[in-house]
XYZ file of C-alpha atoms in Angstrom:
700
model
C -21.630 22.811 12.052
C -18.796 20.283 12.471
C -19.962 18.405 9.394
C -19.719 21.597 7.321
C -16.153 22.209 8.535
C -15.117 18.616 7.801
C -16.651 18.771 4.335
C -14.764 21.962 3.493
C -11.441 20.460 4.602
C -12.015 17.318 2.539
C -12.688 19.444 -0.561
C -9.520 21.485 -0.009
C -7.187 18.521 0.286
C -8.809 16.601 -2.548
C -8.579 19.573 -4.941
C -4.997 20.385 -4.011
C -3.594 16.986 -4.960
C -0.718 17.041 -7.442
C 0.761 14.507 -9.870
C 3.228 11.959 -8.547
C 6.833 13.258 -8.332
C 9.143 12.470 -11.275
C 11.839 9.870 -11.165
C 14.540 12.461 -11.832
C 14.824 16.225 -12.170
C 16.578 17.926 -15.027
C 20.156 18.997 -14.321
C 21.996 21.497 -16.490
C 19.582 21.049 -19.359
C 19.542 17.217 -19.322
C 16.916 14.795 -17.985
C 17.391 11.010 -17.866
C 14.098 9.115 -18.217
C 15.486 5.776 -19.369
C 14.309 4.039 -16.203
C 10.719 5.337 -16.516
C 8.165 2.731 -17.595
C 5.457 4.663 -19.438
C 3.319 1.529 -19.638
C 2.701 1.810 -15.884
C 3.305 5.535 -15.322
C 0.894 7.855 -17.105
C 3.177 10.888 -17.268
C 6.132 12.623 -15.595
C 6.840 16.338 -15.056
C 9.872 17.804 -16.806
C 10.953 19.878 -13.797
C 14.441 21.094 -13.014
C 17.260 23.019 -14.629
C 16.726 23.979 -18.294
C 19.101 25.888 -20.548
C 17.841 29.413 -21.307
C 19.006 31.749 -24.095
C 17.735 35.293 -23.361
C 16.582 37.500 -26.257
C 16.719 34.556 -28.669
C 13.584 33.994 -30.790
C 13.815 32.832 -34.427
C 11.913 35.198 -36.662
C 11.960 32.707 -39.552
C 10.667 29.819 -37.353
C 13.732 27.678 -38.035
C 16.173 26.356 -35.470
C 19.703 27.692 -35.600
C 22.840 25.948 -34.377
C 23.295 25.285 -30.661
C 24.239 28.261 -28.573
C 25.417 28.295 -24.940
C 22.933 29.572 -22.412
C 22.316 29.917 -18.700
C 20.544 27.704 -16.170
C 16.917 28.502 -15.321
C 14.442 26.652 -13.126
C 11.285 25.219 -14.683
C 8.606 25.822 -13.555
C 9.345 29.416 -12.610
C 9.289 32.936 -13.973
C 12.167 34.644 -15.757
C 11.718 37.860 -13.769
C 15.237 37.573 -12.338
C 16.499 37.969 -15.908
C 13.765 40.409 -17.079
C 12.742 42.363 -13.926
C 9.479 43.653 -15.398
C 8.625 40.247 -16.836
C 8.787 41.476 -20.437
C 11.238 39.755 -22.753
C 11.874 36.807 -25.009
C 14.116 33.773 -25.071
C 14.529 30.095 -25.808
C 14.292 27.223 -23.300
C 16.128 23.981 -24.099
C 16.045 20.511 -22.506
C 17.682 17.256 -23.704
C 15.941 14.037 -22.628
C 17.050 10.392 -22.767
C 13.969 8.214 -23.345
C 13.351 4.521 -22.571
C 13.074 1.906 -25.302
C 9.301 1.698 -25.635
C 6.567 1.382 -28.238
C 4.382 3.862 -26.355
C 3.242 6.947 -28.276
C 4.169 10.017 -26.238
C 2.742 13.488 -25.950
C 3.529 16.762 -24.170
C 1.167 18.619 -21.856
C 2.000 22.352 -21.723
C 0.193 24.506 -19.190
C 0.074 28.298 -18.921
C 3.216 29.868 -20.473
C 3.169 33.692 -20.581
C 2.302 34.734 -23.067
C 3.134 33.225 -26.483
C 5.334 30.299 -27.441
C 6.636 28.085 -30.216
C 7.957 24.512 -29.649
C 10.554 22.451 -31.549
C 11.209 18.728 -31.073
C 14.652 17.628 -32.334
C 14.789 20.746 -34.483
C 11.336 20.266 -36.017
C 8.634 22.887 -35.448
C 5.726 21.050 -33.779
C 3.284 23.742 -32.709
C 2.795 27.253 -31.432
C 0.354 29.000 -29.109
C -0.013 32.637 -29.994
C 2.895 34.039 -31.961
C 6.136 34.944 -30.140
C 7.975 37.943 -31.520
C 10.834 40.260 -30.722
C 8.668 43.072 -29.281
C 5.093 43.894 -28.292
C 4.094 44.709 -31.863
C 5.254 41.366 -33.309
C 3.961 39.199 -30.431
C 0.417 37.791 -30.434
C -0.252 36.594 -26.866
C -2.331 33.556 -25.959
C -2.249 31.464 -22.762
C -3.817 28.202 -21.684
C -3.172 24.477 -21.642
C -2.099 22.557 -24.743
C -1.643 18.824 -25.447
C 0.848 17.978 -28.206
C 1.145 14.378 -29.513
C 4.733 13.752 -30.595
C 5.600 12.357 -34.065
C 5.235 8.593 -34.502
C 9.014 8.203 -34.851
C 10.443 6.427 -31.798
C 13.196 8.514 -30.183
C 15.988 7.256 -27.935
C 16.671 10.891 -27.073
C 14.778 14.094 -27.584
C 15.549 17.812 -27.499
C 12.735 20.157 -26.534
C 13.141 23.831 -27.446
C 10.542 26.396 -26.433
C 10.674 29.939 -27.780
C 8.716 32.193 -25.428
C 7.865 35.879 -25.642
C 5.951 37.967 -23.109
C 5.132 41.681 -23.339
C 1.780 41.727 -21.525
C 1.969 39.892 -18.206
C 4.033 41.088 -15.239
C 5.564 37.621 -14.886
C 6.853 35.742 -17.925
C 8.319 32.370 -18.754
C 7.280 28.774 -18.066
C 5.402 29.176 -14.791
C 3.630 25.789 -14.764
C 4.835 22.220 -15.059
C 5.292 20.564 -18.444
C 4.367 16.878 -18.549
C 5.581 14.088 -20.849
C 3.549 10.887 -20.974
C 1.479 8.430 -22.944
C -0.585 10.134 -25.636
C -3.861 8.658 -24.422
C -3.153 9.727 -20.823
C -2.194 13.285 -21.819
C -5.212 13.672 -24.111
C -7.511 12.177 -21.514
C -6.149 14.626 -18.938
C -6.859 17.546 -21.308
C -10.380 16.311 -22.069
C -11.111 15.746 -18.390
C -9.813 19.209 -17.497
C -11.979 20.884 -20.114
C -15.030 18.802 -19.150
C -14.456 19.626 -15.495
C -14.245 23.364 -16.248
C -17.459 23.260 -18.267
C -19.279 21.241 -15.622
C -18.159 23.579 -12.821
C -19.242 26.653 -14.804
C -22.603 25.052 -15.650
C -23.190 24.119 -12.015
C -22.247 27.626 -10.863
C -24.505 29.192 -13.517
C -27.407 26.973 -12.424
C -26.717 27.969 -8.825
C -26.863 31.633 -9.894
C -30.240 31.131 -11.619
C -31.619 29.135 -8.701
C -30.719 31.732 -6.091
C -31.672 34.654 -8.347
C -35.189 33.308 -8.875
C -35.383 32.466 -5.186
C -34.663 36.138 -4.467
C -37.335 37.216 -6.960
C -39.941 35.189 -5.073
C -38.550 36.145 -1.644
C -37.039 39.663 -1.947
C -36.412 39.828 1.778
C -33.728 37.169 1.448
C -30.981 39.279 -0.141
C -28.352 36.731 0.818
C -29.618 34.556 -2.047
C -29.124 37.388 -4.539
C -25.568 38.071 -3.403
C -24.698 34.388 -3.333
C -26.017 34.006 -6.877
C -23.835 36.950 -7.924
C -20.796 35.232 -6.375
C -21.586 32.066 -8.352
C -21.883 34.066 -11.596
C -18.445 35.682 -11.079
C -16.868 32.304 -10.381
C -18.553 30.736 -13.428
C -17.063 33.416 -15.711
C -13.654 33.206 -14.017
C -13.600 29.419 -14.299
C -13.888 29.666 -18.101
C -10.508 31.470 -18.190
C -8.619 28.806 -16.226
C -6.947 25.617 -17.400
C -7.973 24.959 -20.999
C -9.168 28.589 -21.463
C -12.607 27.608 -22.732
C -13.339 31.232 -23.670
C -10.944 30.765 -26.613
C -13.386 28.184 -28.025
C -15.985 30.972 -28.228
C -13.693 33.320 -30.159
C -12.533 35.562 -27.274
C -9.088 37.123 -27.526
C -6.297 36.844 -24.999
C -6.915 40.389 -23.742
C -10.612 39.746 -23.168
C -9.932 36.436 -21.390
C -7.277 38.069 -19.173
C -9.617 40.901 -18.208
C -12.339 38.385 -17.310
C -9.796 36.384 -15.283
C -8.546 39.295 -13.199
C -11.613 41.514 -13.312
C -13.971 38.881 -11.886
C -12.092 39.017 -8.573
C -13.289 42.489 -7.619
C -17.048 42.013 -8.148
C -16.552 38.702 -6.376
C -15.150 40.458 -3.287
C -18.009 42.973 -3.349
C -20.465 40.082 -3.479
C -18.769 38.437 -0.492
C -18.997 41.636 1.575
C -22.702 42.073 0.748
C -23.421 38.380 1.411
C -21.832 38.412 4.880
C -23.642 41.685 5.644
C -26.960 40.090 4.615
C -26.211 36.942 6.631
C -25.408 38.971 9.778
C -27.668 42.067 9.599
C -26.259 45.236 11.186
C -23.042 43.377 11.976
C -20.615 45.008 9.523
C -19.678 48.649 9.847
C -21.296 50.714 7.083
C -18.149 52.717 6.418
C -16.138 49.547 5.795
C -18.894 48.085 3.638
C -19.221 51.109 1.351
C -15.453 51.691 1.256
C -14.811 48.086 0.222
C -17.518 48.141 -2.445
C -16.337 51.502 -3.811
C -12.697 50.370 -3.968
C -13.596 47.135 -5.749
C -15.666 49.147 -8.208
C -12.708 51.445 -8.932
C -10.399 48.473 -9.532
C -13.030 46.943 -11.807
C -13.189 50.134 -13.864
C -9.428 49.962 -14.517
C -10.136 46.929 -16.695
C -11.366 49.313 -19.393
C -7.793 50.574 -19.667
C -5.236 48.691 -21.803
C -4.314 45.410 -20.135
C -0.676 46.320 -19.458
C -1.732 49.273 -17.265
C -4.036 47.084 -15.246
C -1.365 44.434 -14.789
C 0.934 47.050 -13.304
C -1.692 47.567 -10.574
C -2.250 43.846 -10.087
C 0.054 43.528 -7.072
C -1.696 46.359 -5.200
C -5.069 44.937 -6.140
C -4.054 41.592 -4.578
C -2.897 43.406 -1.408
C -6.245 45.199 -1.263
C -8.128 41.908 -1.573
C -5.987 40.445 1.198
C -6.807 43.415 3.481
C -10.527 42.949 2.770
C -10.223 39.277 3.724
C -8.416 40.048 6.987
C -11.052 42.611 8.001
C -13.789 40.093 7.159
C -12.033 37.501 9.344
C -11.969 39.974 12.254
C -15.715 40.556 11.894
C -16.436 36.830 11.647
C -14.346 36.076 14.750
C -16.433 38.649 16.592
C -19.625 36.987 15.327
C -18.269 33.574 16.391
C -17.713 34.829 19.952
C -21.291 36.058 19.866
C -22.274 32.500 18.839
C -23.910 33.637 15.635
C -24.879 30.710 13.358
C -22.266 29.684 10.777
C -19.753 32.295 11.952
C -17.139 29.700 12.924
C -17.469 27.959 9.555
C -16.936 31.237 7.723
C -13.949 32.127 9.924
C -12.224 28.907 8.932
C -13.029 29.378 5.242
C -11.856 33.007 5.153
C -8.638 32.045 6.942
C -8.060 29.374 4.304
C -8.756 31.874 1.507
C -6.401 34.416 3.085
C -3.613 31.873 3.426
C -4.220 30.806 -0.170
C -4.036 34.451 -1.308
C -0.753 34.986 0.578
C 0.585 31.781 -0.951
C -0.360 32.910 -4.468
C 1.159 36.370 -4.041
C 4.435 34.927 -2.719
C 4.428 32.212 -5.384
C 3.812 34.709 -8.197
C 6.699 36.846 -6.948
C 8.920 33.729 -6.605
C 9.383 34.099 -2.863
C 8.223 30.483 -2.348
C 7.878 27.492 -4.680
C 4.414 25.989 -4.251
C 1.320 26.083 -6.460
C -1.617 28.464 -6.986
C -4.496 27.436 -4.737
C -6.783 30.491 -4.496
C -9.205 29.131 -7.081
C -9.691 25.953 -5.079
C -10.160 27.812 -1.791
C -12.817 30.105 -3.309
C -14.587 27.075 -4.767
C -14.659 25.541 -1.306
C -16.153 28.780 0.034
C -18.923 28.608 -2.561
C -19.712 25.018 -1.647
C -19.808 25.859 2.062
C -21.967 28.951 1.486
C -24.339 26.878 -0.615
C -24.593 24.299 2.128
C -25.228 27.043 4.685
C -28.083 28.530 2.666
C -29.567 25.114 1.967
C -29.304 24.226 5.619
C -30.897 27.503 6.710
C -33.695 27.215 4.157
C -34.613 23.629 5.041
C -34.029 23.762 8.796
C -37.591 24.817 9.599
C -39.089 22.057 7.457
C -36.770 19.496 8.987
C -37.671 20.547 12.496
C -41.391 20.206 11.803
C -40.920 16.839 10.133
C -38.666 15.565 12.889
C -41.060 16.627 15.632
C -43.987 14.937 13.871
C -42.042 11.735 13.305
C -40.695 11.686 16.849
C -44.148 12.182 18.354
C -45.599 9.402 16.205
C -42.785 7.003 17.003
C -42.848 7.829 20.701
C -46.591 7.166 20.830
C -46.197 3.794 19.132
C -43.325 2.830 21.407
C -45.269 3.757 24.554
C -48.252 1.670 23.443
C -46.256 -1.456 22.666
C -43.324 -1.164 25.033
C -44.850 -2.880 28.066
C -46.277 -5.891 26.268
C -43.209 -6.363 24.073
C -40.891 -6.165 27.041
C -42.813 -8.770 29.041
C -43.030 -11.136 26.082
C -39.362 -10.694 25.293
C -38.298 -11.389 28.870
C -40.466 -14.489 29.025
C -39.188 -15.886 25.737
C -35.550 -15.133 26.551
C -35.833 -16.715 29.986
C -37.232 -19.928 28.557
C -34.583 -20.012 25.843
C -31.801 -19.556 28.375
C -33.203 -22.302 30.568
C -33.392 -24.769 27.676
C -29.948 -23.782 26.471
C -28.463 -24.337 29.930
C -30.034 -27.783 30.130
C -28.686 -28.698 26.701
C -25.206 -27.407 27.516
C -25.166 -29.332 30.772
C -26.105 -32.585 28.998
C -23.465 -32.000 26.331
C -20.832 -31.225 28.953
C -21.582 -34.446 30.837
C -21.453 -36.456 27.627
C -18.135 -34.874 26.647
C -16.697 -35.694 30.055
C -17.712 -39.338 29.655
C -16.245 -39.535 26.171
C -13.041 -37.868 27.364
C -12.640 -40.339 30.224
C -13.125 -43.248 27.823
C -10.618 -41.795 25.372
C -8.073 -41.206 28.122
C -8.501 -44.798 29.324
C -8.074 -46.117 25.780
C -4.971 -43.966 25.251
C -3.459 -45.155 28.521
C -4.056 -48.768 27.497
C -2.499 -48.064 24.084
C 0.490 -46.435 25.777
C 1.088 -49.460 28.000
C 0.811 -51.792 25.014
C 3.183 -49.698 22.908
C 5.688 -49.391 25.748
C 5.964 -53.186 25.763
C 6.986 -53.069 22.098
C 10.100 -51.056 23.005
C 13.172 -53.067 24.140
C 13.882 -53.045 27.853
C 17.582 -53.864 27.634
C 20.391 -53.648 25.100
C 21.783 -56.720 23.336
C 25.359 -55.563 24.138
C 26.849 -53.204 26.706
C 28.212 -50.582 24.276
C 24.807 -49.464 22.983
C 22.464 -46.820 24.509
C 19.251 -45.078 23.544
C 16.875 -42.206 24.357
C 13.143 -42.343 23.535
C 10.504 -39.588 24.071
C 6.986 -39.479 22.647
C 4.981 -36.339 21.843
C 1.672 -37.911 22.884
C 0.808 -40.885 25.016
C 1.247 -42.991 21.889
C 3.570 -42.125 19.057
C 4.914 -43.061 15.627
C 8.644 -43.444 16.435
C 9.633 -47.087 16.956
C 12.871 -49.013 17.430
C 13.793 -52.584 18.216
C 16.825 -54.857 18.706
C 16.409 -58.118 16.805
C 18.343 -61.290 17.790
C 19.630 -63.317 14.831
C 20.682 -66.927 14.375
C 24.362 -66.029 14.696
C 25.056 -65.101 18.333
C 27.504 -62.335 17.444
C 24.970 -60.557 15.238
C 21.853 -58.582 16.048
C 19.586 -56.176 14.150
C 18.862 -52.535 14.913
C 15.566 -51.291 13.489
C 14.384 -47.661 13.659
C 11.282 -46.185 11.956
C 9.227 -42.975 11.974
C 5.555 -43.057 11.005
C 4.072 -39.830 9.622
C 1.600 -38.181 11.995
C 1.063 -38.830 15.691
C -1.392 -40.457 18.027
C -3.371 -43.674 17.659
C -3.068 -44.157 13.836
C 0.719 -43.897 13.975
C 0.873 -46.202 17.007
C -1.272 -48.766 15.172
C 1.181 -48.840 12.256
C 4.119 -49.342 14.660
C 2.266 -52.376 16.047
C 1.970 -53.777 12.509
C 5.704 -53.198 11.990
C 6.505 -54.970 15.279
C 4.486 -58.002 14.196
C 6.232 -58.164 10.813
C 9.647 -57.921 12.491
C 8.853 -60.718 14.948
C 7.715 -62.972 12.104
C 10.386 -62.310 9.465
C 13.425 -60.456 10.821
C 15.241 -63.321 12.676
C 15.494 -65.338 9.440
C 16.761 -62.463 7.258
C 20.353 -61.267 7.462
C 20.141 -58.833 4.539
C 18.796 -55.428 5.687
C 17.607 -54.495 2.190
C 15.582 -57.727 1.954
C 13.813 -56.993 5.257
C 12.857 -53.502 4.069
C 11.537 -55.044 0.834
C 9.235 -57.224 2.948
C 7.986 -54.099 4.728
C 7.196 -52.460 1.372
C 4.980 -55.412 0.424
C 3.399 -55.961 3.839
C 2.537 -52.332 4.638
C 1.631 -51.021 1.173
C -2.117 -51.601 1.539
C -2.257 -50.968 5.297
C -1.051 -47.341 5.473
C -4.332 -45.421 4.832
C -2.519 -42.268 3.743
C 0.386 -42.604 6.205
C 4.057 -43.144 5.347
C 7.004 -44.725 7.135
C 10.693 -43.916 6.981
C 12.938 -46.711 8.260
C 16.534 -47.830 8.654
C 17.571 -51.406 9.412
C 21.135 -52.326 10.348
C 22.799 -55.645 11.289
C 25.867 -55.390 13.507
C 28.500 -58.142 13.767
C 29.991 -57.653 17.242
C 32.980 -59.929 16.477
C 34.007 -58.427 13.151
C 32.645 -54.955 14.068
C 30.987 -54.743 10.695
C 27.736 -52.840 10.158
C 25.488 -53.591 7.177
C 22.479 -51.312 6.712
C 19.742 -50.215 4.316
C 17.599 -47.059 4.336
C 14.036 -46.309 3.180
C 13.460 -42.542 3.185
C 15.069 -42.180 6.634
C 17.851 -39.748 7.649
C 21.253 -41.509 7.453
C 22.964 -42.107 10.819
C 25.827 -39.962 12.107
C 29.376 -41.355 12.298
C 31.811 -40.096 14.913
C 35.348 -41.044 13.873
C 38.424 -39.542 15.503
C 36.285 -36.729 16.912
C 34.929 -35.748 13.482
C 31.234 -35.911 12.590
C 29.913 -37.142 9.243
C 26.878 -38.899 7.845
C 26.980 -42.611 7.077
C 25.186 -42.467 3.751
C 23.712 -45.431 1.933
C 24.913 -46.308 -1.564
C 21.352 -46.675 -2.861
C 18.573 -45.670 -0.389
C 14.952 -46.442 -1.179
C 11.895 -44.160 -0.945
C 9.650 -43.948 2.092
C 7.397 -46.947 2.732
C 3.760 -46.643 1.694
C 4.091 -45.088 -1.773
C 5.186 -48.141 -3.806
C 4.922 -51.879 -3.336
C 8.008 -54.072 -3.540
C 7.252 -55.101 -7.142
C 6.831 -51.473 -8.242
C 10.165 -50.579 -6.649
C 11.851 -53.482 -8.454
C 10.338 -52.415 -11.795
C 11.445 -48.838 -11.245
C 14.885 -49.871 -10.042
C 14.480 -47.924 -6.790
C 14.671 -50.773 -4.245
C 17.023 -50.050 -1.329
C 20.462 -51.678 -1.404
C 22.568 -52.831 1.526
C 25.652 -50.776 2.414
C 28.481 -51.807 4.766
C 30.875 -50.064 7.108
C 33.568 -51.539 9.381
C 33.867 -49.762 12.715
C 37.260 -48.872 14.079
C 38.112 -48.445 17.752
C 36.408 -45.360 19.196
C 33.849 -45.088 16.374
C 30.262 -44.293 17.269
C 27.177 -44.684 15.065
C 24.179 -42.513 16.079
C 20.780 -43.552 14.665
C 17.976 -40.999 15.112
C 14.581 -39.746 13.945
C 13.922 -36.229 12.618
C 12.512 -35.156 15.981
C 16.152 -34.687 17.047
C 17.492 -32.676 14.104
C 14.365 -30.550 13.447
C 13.717 -29.476 17.060
C 13.447 -25.686 17.517
C 13.218 -23.382 20.559
C 9.757 -23.049 22.081
C 10.079 -19.314 22.870
C 8.013 -16.698 20.964
C 10.675 -13.983 20.752
C 11.068 -14.336 16.983
C 8.956 -15.350 14.039
C 8.630 -18.831 12.589
C 11.017 -18.218 9.670
C 13.879 -17.260 12.013
C 13.740 -20.360 14.214
C 16.943 -22.401 13.819
C 16.744 -26.187 13.972
C 18.870 -28.109 16.487
C 20.857 -29.756 13.674
C 22.178 -26.356 12.556
C 22.688 -25.009 16.089
C 24.280 -27.223 18.764
C 24.118 -30.819 17.457
C 27.572 -31.046 15.888
C 29.234 -29.349 18.879
C 27.591 -31.709 21.403
C 28.530 -34.843 19.452
C 32.091 -33.699 18.809
C 32.641 -32.715 22.456
C 31.559 -36.215 23.632
C 33.390 -38.185 20.964
C 35.524 -39.899 23.625
C 32.662 -40.512 26.072
C 30.768 -43.761 26.378
C 27.620 -44.361 24.363
C 25.451 -43.872 27.434
C 27.112 -40.585 28.397
C 26.869 -39.302 24.822
C 23.144 -40.088 24.612
C 22.517 -38.523 28.036
C 24.434 -35.364 27.111
C 22.706 -35.145 23.736
C 19.192 -35.499 25.208
C 19.982 -32.979 27.973
C 21.271 -30.434 25.457
C 18.181 -31.018 23.296
C 15.867 -30.284 26.259
C 17.897 -27.178 27.111
C 17.757 -25.927 23.516
C 14.042 -26.581 23.278
C 13.337 -24.861 26.606
C 11.213 -27.707 28.021
C 10.695 -31.466 27.710
C 7.657 -31.117 25.455
C 8.976 -31.544 21.936
C 7.250 -30.789 18.634
C 7.765 -34.381 17.455
C 8.666 -37.819 18.771
C 12.395 -38.233 19.454
C 14.447 -41.421 19.292
C 18.271 -41.685 19.571
C 20.359 -44.908 19.465
C 24.149 -44.843 19.858
C 26.331 -47.849 18.906
C 29.960 -47.746 20.069
C 32.974 -49.873 19.114
């Protein structure tokens, strides 16, 4: 039961979908479509305010000069201008089009009840023949697809001459679409194919249920359901593309089929519900409803205009029939009769759809006509109900037989399978536990060995770091991410007592590989640095010595030699951030004239050939100056909190670094380094950084 309800609702919402809304709506007879890309958008509706000229239809089929008109909404009827719906007039809309090579076409839906269209003053097509009165008008309604001329327009004027002397509501009552020719034509072909397929399916359903009734006369519900399908099949041929026109039927015949099929349809519904719930519907209501629908059906033999005058009361009568049927079905639902609840929901939907269509037709609300879709849903649900009722007995027998067979097999094998399964699973769990225990013990041993090795490496690396400064006015801060790290610095004594070297490097990566490379660097410095007083020459030695030892790692480095007597600093850089200079309380970067690339990409010879070897730069310190050497662990540190996403995290260099350095410009080197490291820990939120951090401050 719930599945039937869900299926009906899915059908309703899927059938009631509408094209995507347009980019703009027409205002005062003008529509701007220059921003529409027809290569990606199939079509757009030309809704909005059109210019309308009442009583204006060209008898000679030629366009006259522009005339002022009044505003009218499209889609919509013109019954506010012509109260009985009968009249004639010209609609006009100017459109600005995009620059495009796309061939365009118009899609015109039902326009009551004859029209002629001009594009930029040229007669393009007509549907029926609009005239100045009933005698000169040849009505014809339906959908029409009109490919526009191959000429590419930057603007276009659409003029529609419409005449209606048959229907009670005239004018352009459906949307007009402009789009790519292939999309418009495909839409028309699909609509026609869909109508034919639906009618064929409904006709086959009629034959199926009719022959079923012939073989089982007691099941009258099949006869009445087949009759309902036949009425819908005929009615469907008058919708959309008006397929009946393809078989030579006139407008009057198609209109009578369209409206006249409703009344036999309602009679079929009454008889079907009565057959589905025997003795449930009052006989007086049943015969009254059938007699009234028969009378309305007979009025179709009158001229069409007389029937259309009774159309409103016929729709009210149908609505009353639906409400009474809902009352009966609610009663059946309380009695827990099968399928009553499903039918209640469907009849409520049909009633709401009928109210919507009546109000829409009389321009009380602006929606769309949905009765056809709701009735189609009813047919699908009724078909499912009959199929379900017909096959329920067979399914019950089959299910009982299958369940008994399966239950017997399960009872025979359950005990042995269960015992075997328990035994196998128990053994597997036991073996798995033993294996996991052995692996856990082995991992613990390996972890202890690794921790011991790392501790030994940490002690060795810590001995590579200087324990004291070569002069009093120098201070440093050093923090490693892991037990061993890739940041390294050293103070190198030189032959001249007043000079010493300051070396700082940062190896890519962390852990043991990076620590191993720092050990290689320490050995090279011990061997070569004391004899070299040109920083660029020492870095050149590192390029040659480390080129084949890096194994995919890289090193950034800065080497400076400070003359404590002359207060002169000479330095060279290889891919490392330049040091900061604090002078008179202002912060700047002490940039190298010609820095080299990071170490590990090129050898010294390759750098010389490319002309990219680092060059030595010099700077003379003045009293109060401070030089701050650092690794990128200082400048790129970010807060550890998770209150914002990764892209919003601000690095320490762009947050507090400049303020901290400037505020301690007059402090000693040691106080500046202490304040800087404390502020870094505060900004980070803990002492566990994302990278190794090294800071060295030299003060005059």
